[in-house]
Coordinates of C-alpha atoms in Angstrom, one line a residue:
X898 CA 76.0 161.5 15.8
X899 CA 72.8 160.8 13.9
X900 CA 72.3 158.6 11.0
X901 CA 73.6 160.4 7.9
X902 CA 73.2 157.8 5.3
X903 CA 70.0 155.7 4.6
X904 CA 71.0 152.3 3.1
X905 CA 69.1 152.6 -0.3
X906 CA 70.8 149.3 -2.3
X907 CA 73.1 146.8 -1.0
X908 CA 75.3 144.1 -2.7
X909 CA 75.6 140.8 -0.5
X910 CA 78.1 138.2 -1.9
X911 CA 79.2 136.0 0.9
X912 CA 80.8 132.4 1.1
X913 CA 79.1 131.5 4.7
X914 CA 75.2 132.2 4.9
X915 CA 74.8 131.5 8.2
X916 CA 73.3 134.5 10.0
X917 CA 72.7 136.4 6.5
X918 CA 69.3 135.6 6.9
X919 CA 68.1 138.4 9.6
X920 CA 70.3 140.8 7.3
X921 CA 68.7 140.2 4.2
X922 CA 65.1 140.4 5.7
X923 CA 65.5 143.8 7.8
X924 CA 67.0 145.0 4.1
X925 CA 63.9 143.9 2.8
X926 CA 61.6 145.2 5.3
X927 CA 63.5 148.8 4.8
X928 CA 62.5 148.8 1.1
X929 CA 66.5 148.2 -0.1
X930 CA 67.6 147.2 -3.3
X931 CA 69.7 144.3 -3.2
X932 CA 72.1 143.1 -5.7
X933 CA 74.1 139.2 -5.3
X934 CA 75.5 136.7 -7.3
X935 CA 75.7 133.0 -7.4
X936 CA 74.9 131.2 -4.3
X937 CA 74.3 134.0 -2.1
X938 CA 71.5 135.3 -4.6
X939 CA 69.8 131.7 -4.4
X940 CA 69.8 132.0 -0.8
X941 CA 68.0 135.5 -0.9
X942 CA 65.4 134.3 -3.3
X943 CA 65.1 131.1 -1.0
X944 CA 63.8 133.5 1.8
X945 CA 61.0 134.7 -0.3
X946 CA 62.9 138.1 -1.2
X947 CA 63.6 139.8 -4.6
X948 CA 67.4 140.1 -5.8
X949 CA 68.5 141.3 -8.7
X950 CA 71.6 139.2 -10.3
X951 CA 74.0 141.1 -10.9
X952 CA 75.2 139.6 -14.2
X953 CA 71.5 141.8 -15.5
X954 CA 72.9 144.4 -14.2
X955 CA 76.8 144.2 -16.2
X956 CA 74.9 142.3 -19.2
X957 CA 77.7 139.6 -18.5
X958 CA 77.5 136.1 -16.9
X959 CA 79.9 134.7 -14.3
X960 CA 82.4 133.4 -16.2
X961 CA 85.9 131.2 -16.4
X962 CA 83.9 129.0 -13.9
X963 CA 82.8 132.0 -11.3
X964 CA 86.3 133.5 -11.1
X965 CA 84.6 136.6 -12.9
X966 CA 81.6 138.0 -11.4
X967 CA 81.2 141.0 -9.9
X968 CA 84.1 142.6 -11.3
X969 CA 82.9 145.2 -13.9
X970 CA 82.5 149.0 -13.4
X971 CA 78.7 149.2 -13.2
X972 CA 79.3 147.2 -9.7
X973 CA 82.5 149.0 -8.6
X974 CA 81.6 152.5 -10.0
X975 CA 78.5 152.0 -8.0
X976 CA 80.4 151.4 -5.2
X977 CA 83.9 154.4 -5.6
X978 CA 81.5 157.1 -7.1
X979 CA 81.6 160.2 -4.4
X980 CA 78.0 161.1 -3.8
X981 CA 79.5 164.9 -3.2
X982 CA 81.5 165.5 -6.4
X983 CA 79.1 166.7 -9.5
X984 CA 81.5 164.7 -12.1
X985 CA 81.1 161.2 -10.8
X986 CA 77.1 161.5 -10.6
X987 CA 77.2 162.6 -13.9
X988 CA 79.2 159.6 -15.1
X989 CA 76.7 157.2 -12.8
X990 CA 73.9 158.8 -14.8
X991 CA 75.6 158.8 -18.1
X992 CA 76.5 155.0 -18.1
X993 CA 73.4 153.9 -16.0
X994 CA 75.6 152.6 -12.9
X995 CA 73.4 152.5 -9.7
X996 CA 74.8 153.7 -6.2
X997 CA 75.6 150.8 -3.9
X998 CA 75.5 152.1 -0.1
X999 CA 76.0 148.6 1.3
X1000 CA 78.8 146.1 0.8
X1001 CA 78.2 142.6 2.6
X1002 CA 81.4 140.3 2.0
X1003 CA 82.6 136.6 3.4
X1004 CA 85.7 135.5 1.7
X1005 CA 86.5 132.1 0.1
X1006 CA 87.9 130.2 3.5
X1007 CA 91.9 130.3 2.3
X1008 CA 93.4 129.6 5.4
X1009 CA 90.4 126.8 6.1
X1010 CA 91.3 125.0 3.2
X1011 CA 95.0 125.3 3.6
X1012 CA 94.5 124.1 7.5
X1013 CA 92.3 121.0 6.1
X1014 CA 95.1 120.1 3.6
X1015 CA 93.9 120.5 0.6
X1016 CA 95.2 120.4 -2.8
X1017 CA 97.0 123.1 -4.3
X1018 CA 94.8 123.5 -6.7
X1019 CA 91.7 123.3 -4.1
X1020 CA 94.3 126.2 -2.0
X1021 CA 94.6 128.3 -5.6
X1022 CA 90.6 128.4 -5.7
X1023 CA 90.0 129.5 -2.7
X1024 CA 91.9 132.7 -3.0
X1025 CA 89.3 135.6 -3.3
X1026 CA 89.6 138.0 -6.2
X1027 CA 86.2 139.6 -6.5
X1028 CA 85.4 139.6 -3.1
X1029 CA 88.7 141.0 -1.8
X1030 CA 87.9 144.1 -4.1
X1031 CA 84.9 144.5 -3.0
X1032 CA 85.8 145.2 0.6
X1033 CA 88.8 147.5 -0.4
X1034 CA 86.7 149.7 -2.7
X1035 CA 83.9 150.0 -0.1
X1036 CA 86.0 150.5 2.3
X1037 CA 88.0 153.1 0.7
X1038 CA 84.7 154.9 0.2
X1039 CA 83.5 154.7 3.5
X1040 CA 81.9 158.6 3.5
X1041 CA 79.2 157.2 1.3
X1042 CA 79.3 152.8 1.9
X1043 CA 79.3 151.1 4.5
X1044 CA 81.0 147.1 4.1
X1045 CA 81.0 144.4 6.3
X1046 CA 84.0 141.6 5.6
X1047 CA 83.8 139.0 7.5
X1048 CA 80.2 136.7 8.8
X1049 CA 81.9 137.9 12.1
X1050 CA 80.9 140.9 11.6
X1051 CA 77.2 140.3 10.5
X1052 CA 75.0 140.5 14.1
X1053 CA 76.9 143.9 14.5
X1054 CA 75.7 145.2 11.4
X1055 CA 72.3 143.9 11.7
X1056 CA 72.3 145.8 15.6
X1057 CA 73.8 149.1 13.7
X1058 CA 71.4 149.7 11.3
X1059 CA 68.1 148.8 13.5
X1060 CA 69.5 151.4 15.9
X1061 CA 70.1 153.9 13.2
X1062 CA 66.6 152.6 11.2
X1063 CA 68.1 151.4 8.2
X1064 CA 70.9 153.7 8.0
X1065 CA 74.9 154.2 9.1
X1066 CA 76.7 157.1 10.8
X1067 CA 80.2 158.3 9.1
X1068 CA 81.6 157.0 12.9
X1069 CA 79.7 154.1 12.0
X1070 CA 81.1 153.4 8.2
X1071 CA 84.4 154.3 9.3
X1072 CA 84.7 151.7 12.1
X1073 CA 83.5 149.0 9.6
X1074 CA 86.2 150.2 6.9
X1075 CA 88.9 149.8 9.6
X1076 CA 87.2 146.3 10.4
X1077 CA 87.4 145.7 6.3
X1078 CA 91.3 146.4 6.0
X1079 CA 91.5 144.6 8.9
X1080 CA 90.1 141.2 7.3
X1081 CA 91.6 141.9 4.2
X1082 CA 95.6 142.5 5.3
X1083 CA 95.0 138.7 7.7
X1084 CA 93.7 137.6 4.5
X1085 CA 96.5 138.5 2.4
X1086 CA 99.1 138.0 5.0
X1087 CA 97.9 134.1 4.9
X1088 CA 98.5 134.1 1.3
X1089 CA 101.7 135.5 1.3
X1090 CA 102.7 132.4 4.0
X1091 CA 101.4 130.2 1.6
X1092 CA 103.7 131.5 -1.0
X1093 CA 106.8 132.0 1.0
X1094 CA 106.4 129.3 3.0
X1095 CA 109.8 128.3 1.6
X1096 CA 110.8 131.5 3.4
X1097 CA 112.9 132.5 0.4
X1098 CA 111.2 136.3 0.6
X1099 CA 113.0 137.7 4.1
X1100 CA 110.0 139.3 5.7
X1101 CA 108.6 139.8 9.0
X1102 CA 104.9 139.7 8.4
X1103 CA 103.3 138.2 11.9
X1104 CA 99.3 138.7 11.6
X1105 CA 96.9 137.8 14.6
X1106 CA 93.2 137.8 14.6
X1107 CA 92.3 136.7 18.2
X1108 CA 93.2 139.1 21.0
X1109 CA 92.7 138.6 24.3
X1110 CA 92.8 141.8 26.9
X1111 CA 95.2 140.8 30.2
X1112 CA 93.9 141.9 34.0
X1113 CA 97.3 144.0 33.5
X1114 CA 100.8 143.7 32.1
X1115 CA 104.1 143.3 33.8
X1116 CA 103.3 145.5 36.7
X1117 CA 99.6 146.2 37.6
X1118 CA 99.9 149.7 35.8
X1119 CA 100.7 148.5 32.6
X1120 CA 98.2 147.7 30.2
X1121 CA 98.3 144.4 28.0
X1122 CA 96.8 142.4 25.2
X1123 CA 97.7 138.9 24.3
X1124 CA 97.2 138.2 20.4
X1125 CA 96.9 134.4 19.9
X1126 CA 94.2 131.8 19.8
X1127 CA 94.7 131.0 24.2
X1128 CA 91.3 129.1 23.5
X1129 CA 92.6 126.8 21.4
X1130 CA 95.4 125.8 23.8
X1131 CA 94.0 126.2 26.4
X1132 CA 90.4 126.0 28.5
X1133 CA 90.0 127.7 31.1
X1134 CA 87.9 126.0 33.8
X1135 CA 88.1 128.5 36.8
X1136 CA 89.6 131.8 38.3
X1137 CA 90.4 135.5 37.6
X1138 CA 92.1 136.5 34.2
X1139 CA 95.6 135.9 33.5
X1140 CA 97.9 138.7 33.5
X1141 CA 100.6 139.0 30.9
X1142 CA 102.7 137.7 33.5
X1143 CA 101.3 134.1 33.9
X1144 CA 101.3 133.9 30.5
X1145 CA 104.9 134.1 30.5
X1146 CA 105.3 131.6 32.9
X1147 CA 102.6 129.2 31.4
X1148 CA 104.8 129.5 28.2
X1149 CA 107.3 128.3 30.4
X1150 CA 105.7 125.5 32.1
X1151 CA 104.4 124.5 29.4
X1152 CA 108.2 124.5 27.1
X1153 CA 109.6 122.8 30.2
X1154 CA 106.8 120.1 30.6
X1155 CA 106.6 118.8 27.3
X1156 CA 110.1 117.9 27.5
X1157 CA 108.8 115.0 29.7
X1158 CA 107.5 111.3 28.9
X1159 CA 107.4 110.2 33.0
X1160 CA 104.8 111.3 35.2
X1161 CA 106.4 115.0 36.3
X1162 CA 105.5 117.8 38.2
X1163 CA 106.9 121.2 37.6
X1164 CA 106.6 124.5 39.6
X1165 CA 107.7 127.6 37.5
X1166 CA 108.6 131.2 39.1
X1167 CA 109.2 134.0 36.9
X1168 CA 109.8 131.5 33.9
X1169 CA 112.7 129.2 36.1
X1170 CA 111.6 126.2 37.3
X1171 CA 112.3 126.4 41.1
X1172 CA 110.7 122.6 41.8
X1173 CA 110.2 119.8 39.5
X1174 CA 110.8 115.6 39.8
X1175 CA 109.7 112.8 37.9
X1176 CA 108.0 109.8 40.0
X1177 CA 106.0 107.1 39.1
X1178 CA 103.1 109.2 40.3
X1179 CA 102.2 113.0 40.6
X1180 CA 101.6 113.1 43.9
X1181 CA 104.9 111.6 44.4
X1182 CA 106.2 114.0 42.0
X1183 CA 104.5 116.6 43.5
X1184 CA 105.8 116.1 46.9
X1185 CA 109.5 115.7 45.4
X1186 CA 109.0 119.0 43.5
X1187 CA 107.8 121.2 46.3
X1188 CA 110.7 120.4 48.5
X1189 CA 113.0 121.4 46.1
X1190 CA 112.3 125.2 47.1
X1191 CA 108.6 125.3 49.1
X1192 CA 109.5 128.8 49.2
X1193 CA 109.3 130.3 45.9
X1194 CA 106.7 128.0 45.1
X1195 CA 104.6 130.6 46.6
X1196 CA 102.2 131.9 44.2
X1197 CA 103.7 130.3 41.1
X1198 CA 102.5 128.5 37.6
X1199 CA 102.3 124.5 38.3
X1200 CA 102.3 122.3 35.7
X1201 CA 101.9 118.5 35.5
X1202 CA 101.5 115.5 32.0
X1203 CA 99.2 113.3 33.4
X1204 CA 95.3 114.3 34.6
X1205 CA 95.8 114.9 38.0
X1206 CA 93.6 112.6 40.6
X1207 CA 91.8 114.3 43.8
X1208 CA 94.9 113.0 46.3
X1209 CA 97.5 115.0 44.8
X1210 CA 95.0 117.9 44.1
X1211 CA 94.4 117.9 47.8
X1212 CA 98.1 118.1 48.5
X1213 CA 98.5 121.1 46.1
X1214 CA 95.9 123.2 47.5
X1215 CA 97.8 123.6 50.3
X1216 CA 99.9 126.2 48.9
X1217 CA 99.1 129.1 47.6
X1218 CA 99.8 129.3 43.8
X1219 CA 98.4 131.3 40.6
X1220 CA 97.8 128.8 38.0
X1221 CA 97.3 125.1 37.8
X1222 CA 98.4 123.2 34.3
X1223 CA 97.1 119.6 33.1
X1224 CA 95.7 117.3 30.4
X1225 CA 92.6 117.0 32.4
X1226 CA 91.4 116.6 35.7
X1227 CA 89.5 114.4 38.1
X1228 CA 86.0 115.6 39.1
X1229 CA 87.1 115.0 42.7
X1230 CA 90.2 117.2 41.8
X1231 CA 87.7 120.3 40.1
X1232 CA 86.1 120.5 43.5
X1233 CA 89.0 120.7 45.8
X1234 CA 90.9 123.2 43.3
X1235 CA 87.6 125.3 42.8
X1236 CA 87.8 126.4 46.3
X1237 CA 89.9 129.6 45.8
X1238 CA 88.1 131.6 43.5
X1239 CA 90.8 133.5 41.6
X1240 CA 92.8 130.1 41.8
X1241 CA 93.2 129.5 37.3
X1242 CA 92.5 126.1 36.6
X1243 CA 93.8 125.3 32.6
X1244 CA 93.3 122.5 30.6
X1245 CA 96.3 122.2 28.0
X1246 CA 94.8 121.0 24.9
X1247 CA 96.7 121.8 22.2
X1248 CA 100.0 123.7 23.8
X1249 CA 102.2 123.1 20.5
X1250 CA 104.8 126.1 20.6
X1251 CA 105.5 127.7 17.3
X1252 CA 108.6 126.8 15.3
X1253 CA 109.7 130.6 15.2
X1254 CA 109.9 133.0 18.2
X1255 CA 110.4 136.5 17.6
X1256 CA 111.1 139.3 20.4
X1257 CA 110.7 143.5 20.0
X1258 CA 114.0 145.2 20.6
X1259 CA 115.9 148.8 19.0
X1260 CA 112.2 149.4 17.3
X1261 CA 112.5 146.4 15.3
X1262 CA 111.9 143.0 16.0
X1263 CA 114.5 139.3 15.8
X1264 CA 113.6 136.2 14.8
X1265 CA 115.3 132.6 15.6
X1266 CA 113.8 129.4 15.6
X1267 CA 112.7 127.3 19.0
X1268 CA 115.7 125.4 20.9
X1269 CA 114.0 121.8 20.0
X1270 CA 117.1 120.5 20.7
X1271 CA 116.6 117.9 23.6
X1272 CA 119.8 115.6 24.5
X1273 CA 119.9 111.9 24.8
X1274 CA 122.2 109.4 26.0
X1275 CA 123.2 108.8 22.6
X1276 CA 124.0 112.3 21.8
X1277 CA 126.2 112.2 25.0
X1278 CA 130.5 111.8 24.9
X1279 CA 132.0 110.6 27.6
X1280 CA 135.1 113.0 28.0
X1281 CA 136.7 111.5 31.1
X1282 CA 138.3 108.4 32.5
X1283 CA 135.0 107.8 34.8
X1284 CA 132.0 107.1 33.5
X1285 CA 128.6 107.7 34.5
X1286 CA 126.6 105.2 35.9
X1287 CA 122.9 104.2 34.0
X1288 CA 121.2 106.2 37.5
X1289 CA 123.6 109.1 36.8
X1290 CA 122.5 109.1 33.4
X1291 CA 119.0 109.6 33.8
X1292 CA 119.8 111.9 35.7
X1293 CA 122.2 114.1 33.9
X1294 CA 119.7 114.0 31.2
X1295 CA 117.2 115.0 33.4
X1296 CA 118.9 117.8 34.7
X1297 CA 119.9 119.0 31.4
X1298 CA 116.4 119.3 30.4
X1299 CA 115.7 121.6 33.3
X1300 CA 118.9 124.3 32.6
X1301 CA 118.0 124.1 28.9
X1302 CA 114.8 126.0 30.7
X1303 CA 116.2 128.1 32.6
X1304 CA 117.5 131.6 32.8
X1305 CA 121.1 132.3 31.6
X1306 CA 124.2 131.9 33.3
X1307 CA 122.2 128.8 34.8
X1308 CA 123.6 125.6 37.1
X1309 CA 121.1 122.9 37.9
X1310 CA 121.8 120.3 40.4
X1311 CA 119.5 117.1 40.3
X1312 CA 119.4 113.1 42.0
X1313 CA 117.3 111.1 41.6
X1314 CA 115.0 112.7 39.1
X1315 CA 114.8 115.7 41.6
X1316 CA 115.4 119.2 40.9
X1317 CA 117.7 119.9 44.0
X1318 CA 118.5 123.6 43.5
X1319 CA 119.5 125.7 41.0
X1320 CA 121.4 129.2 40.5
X1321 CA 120.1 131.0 37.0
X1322 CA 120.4 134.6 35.5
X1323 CA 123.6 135.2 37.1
X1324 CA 126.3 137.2 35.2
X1325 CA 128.8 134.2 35.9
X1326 CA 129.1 131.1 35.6
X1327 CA 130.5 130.3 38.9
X1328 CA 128.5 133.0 40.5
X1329 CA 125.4 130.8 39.7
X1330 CA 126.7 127.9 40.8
X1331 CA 127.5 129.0 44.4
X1332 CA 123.8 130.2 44.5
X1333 CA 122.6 126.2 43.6
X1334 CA 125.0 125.3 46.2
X1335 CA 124.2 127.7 48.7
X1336 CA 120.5 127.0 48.2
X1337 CA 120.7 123.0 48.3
X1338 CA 121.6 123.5 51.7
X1339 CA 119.0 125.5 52.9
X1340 CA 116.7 123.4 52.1
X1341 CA 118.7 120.5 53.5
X1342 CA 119.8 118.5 50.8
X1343 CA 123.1 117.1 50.9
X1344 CA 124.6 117.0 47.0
X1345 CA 126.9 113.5 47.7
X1346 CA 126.1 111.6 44.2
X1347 CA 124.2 114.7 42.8
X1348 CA 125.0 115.4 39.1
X1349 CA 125.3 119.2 37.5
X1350 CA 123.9 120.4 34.1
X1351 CA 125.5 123.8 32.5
X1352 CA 123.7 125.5 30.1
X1353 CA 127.7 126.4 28.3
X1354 CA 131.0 125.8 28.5
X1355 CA 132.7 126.5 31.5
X1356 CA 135.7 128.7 30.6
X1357 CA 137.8 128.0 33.5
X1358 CA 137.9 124.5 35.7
X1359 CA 136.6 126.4 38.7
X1360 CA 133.2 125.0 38.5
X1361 CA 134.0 121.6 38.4
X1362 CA 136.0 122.0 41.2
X1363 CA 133.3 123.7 43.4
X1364 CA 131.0 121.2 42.0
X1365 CA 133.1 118.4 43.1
X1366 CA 133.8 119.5 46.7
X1367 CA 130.0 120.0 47.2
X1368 CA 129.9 116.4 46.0
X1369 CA 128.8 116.3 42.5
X1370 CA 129.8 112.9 40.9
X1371 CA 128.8 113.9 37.4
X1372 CA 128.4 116.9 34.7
X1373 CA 126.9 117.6 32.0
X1374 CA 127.7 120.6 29.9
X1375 CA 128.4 121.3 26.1
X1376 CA 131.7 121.8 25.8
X1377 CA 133.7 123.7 23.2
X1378 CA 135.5 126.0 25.6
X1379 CA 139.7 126.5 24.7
X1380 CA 140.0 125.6 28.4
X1381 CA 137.8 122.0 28.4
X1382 CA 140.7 120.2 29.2
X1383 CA 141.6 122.1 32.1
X1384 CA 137.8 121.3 33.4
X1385 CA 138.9 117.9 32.6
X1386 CA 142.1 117.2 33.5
X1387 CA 140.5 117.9 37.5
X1388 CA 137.4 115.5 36.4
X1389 CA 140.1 112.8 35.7
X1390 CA 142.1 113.6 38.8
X1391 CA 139.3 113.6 40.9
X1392 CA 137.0 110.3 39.9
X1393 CA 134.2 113.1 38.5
X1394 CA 132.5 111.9 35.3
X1395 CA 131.8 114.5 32.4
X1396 CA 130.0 114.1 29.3
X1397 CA 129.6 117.2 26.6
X1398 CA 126.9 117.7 24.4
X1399 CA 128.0 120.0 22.0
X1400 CA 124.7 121.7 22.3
X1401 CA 124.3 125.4 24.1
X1402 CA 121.5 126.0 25.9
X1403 CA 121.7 130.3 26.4
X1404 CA 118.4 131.7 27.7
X1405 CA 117.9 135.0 27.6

């Protein structure tokens, strides 16, 4: 479609200059009439171009310290009047309001000033009235104006109008309306968190500007987009782009190993952690986490919490996996990794989870907050005769960490700071227990001393029993079952330690 419109006046009113520059001086080259205010008017004139103020054109100042500027109708009738309809040119003629065809916007940086901490009086400011209506009213009238909302946006409008010399297309001004309502619901949606941040108003208002397109979704002919600032999380140093499902396991490796203060490797398969240990260094703990299943390590999501050195990036590299995860790494350690090209090499910087998750499901969406709950000794009861020793300890509560993580029904088994096996997403209890028993030994670990985490209550003393003849010496689990002391009568009977928790861990 050609250029429909020719860009005869413009109003620029922007908080960030930066960029406005080539804008203003194309306008001005193309013979356009611009109208600004404050700041942005002293930065046109600075360039050596005419502006008219727009207080001569409302015969008012800015006033109640800039709060009121452009907000009269001989800017916003300029801006609504229908070039087509007879009527409204005769009332633009009749009160002497010029046609605007150009809207350029930046709003007052709200959420900037919120993120900086400031005042709430500083926050109050900084909520855009005037500029906010500009953008809806140009946008509404996007036949005849063309707006631009956000300095974002500014190098695309400079590139739209030299292609279309000076002008817009209607496929043109509708885009840019789109891209206004766009800025101005994130805008809006920020201040309504400000005000709710109480969360007294029930709402489900989750706003995103970053998106990020995935090499595919769950299965390669699925399409996906991750909305979320990865970037500043994440930097990625090497490989292909992540799919949506590494980003579900990165989640996960991520969840799992910031539950760790010890130098710990983790290796995470379809979000469940088939391998991880804590050692006194990663390529210990890297060693003690492959063996815990080297086969499903295949092509998984690694994570580690300390920079990883060129010796254990060495070791790594001998298996094939998907992504690597670490605070930083060892110029030695870049160059071995950067040997496989699609090999994805992240840098966590910033991997805070939200507070709040929230999952699709029957066309609406549920909300909970985070499990943060992380068990210590001291949040531990001893609910048997034996007790656990300080090894089996550190252990349980290492173990409990890991089951916290992983897919409901779930059974970990751990010694020694060593994920031995697990059984997870089983529809009982028991069910996944055999599997973490089953699997321990086919990978040739014996479970003599081994302690057991549950992520619930065990309904019937069945488990412990299993658990016990496999040779677990101690358990973990929350309790609160109308059985427990069934479980624990065969504990006390059988020299097995059990401590409860009284905190669930169901993973879904």
């Amino acid at each position: 479609m050609c250029c429909d419109k020719k860009i005869k006046s413009a109003l620029l009113s922007v908080f960030c200059k930066d960029g406005l520059d080539e804008i203003v001086q194309y306008l001005d080259s193309k013979g356009v009439k611009i109208y600004s205010t404050g700041g942005t008017l002293s930065f046109i004139e600075g360039l050596g171009v005419k502006a008219q103020a727009v207080e001569s054109l409302t015969g008012y100042p800015s006033i109640l310290g800039g709060r009121v500027k452009t907000l009269h109708p001989k800017v916003f009738g300029g801006i609504l009047a229908r070039r087509g309809a007879p009527e409204d040119g005769a009332q633009l003629a009749q009160y002497e309001i010029p046609e605007i065809d150009l809207v350029v916007v930046d709003l007052y940086p709200f959420k900037e000033t919120l993120a900086a901490g400031g005042s709430e009086a500083d926050i109050i400011e900084k909520i855009d009235i005037g500029g906010i209506s500009l953008i809806r009213a140009a946008a509404k009238n996007f036949d005849d104006v063309a707006v631009v909302a956000s300095r974002r946006q500014y190098p695309e409008l400079l590139t739209m109008l030299e292609k279309n010399d000076g002008g817009t297309t209607l496929a043109n001004r509708k885009y840019l309306a789109a891209q206004a309502f766009n800025v101005s619901s994130h805008y809006d949606h920020a201040i309504f968190g400000y005000f709710n941040r109480e969360g007294g108003i029930p709402s489900f208002d989750f706003s995103v500007e970053g998106s990020m397109a995935l090499r595919y979704g769950e299965n390669p002919h699925q399409q996906a987009t991750f909305f979320g600032d990865f970037d500043g999380m994440f930097a990625q140093l090497h490989g292909k782009e992540l799919s949506y499902n590494n980003l579900l396991d990165i989640e996960a490796a991520v969840s799992l190993i910031g539950e760790f203060g010890e130098p710990t490797f983790a290796v995470i398969k379809h979000t469940t952690a088939c391998g991880a240990a804590s050692r006194p260094t990663l390529l210990h703990a890297w060693a003690a986490a492959l063996a815990g299943d080297p086969v499903s390590a295949f092509g998984g999501v690694l994570a580690c919490n300390r920079p990883l050195d060129a010796a254990t990036a060495a070791e790594i590299s001998k298996l094939f996996f998907e992504v690597i995860i670490a605070p930083d790494y060892e110029a030695e350690a870049l160059e071995v990794l950067k040997q496989k090209k699609n090999r994805i090499i992240l840098v966590a910087k910033n991997p805070a989870l939200p507070a709040m998750q929230c999952r699709t499901l029957l066309g609406g969406v549920v909300v909970q907050e985070r499990d943060d709950a992380t068990e210590t000794e001291q949040s531990m009861t001893c609910v048997t005769r034996a007790k656990p020793t300080a090894e089996q300890v550190s252990d349980l509560i290492f173990a409990n960490k890991l089951v916290k993580h992983s897919k409901s029904n779930a059974i970990v088994l751990a010694r020694g700071g060593q994920l031995l096996a697990s059984g997870v997403g089983q529809t009982s209890r028991v069910d996944a227990l055999r599997q973490a028993v089953d699997k321990a030994a086919t990978f040739g670990f014996s479970l003599r001393g081994a302690v057991m985490a549950s992520d619930a209550f065990f309904p019937f003393p069945d488990c412990v029993e299993l658990a016990h003849k496999a040779g677990v010496a101690a358990i973990v689990q929350p309790g609160g079952s109308v059985n427990d002391q069934k479980s624990i009568d065969y504990c006390n009977d059988n020299g097995v330690a059990m401590v409860a928790t009284g905190v669930r861990h169901f993973k879904h």
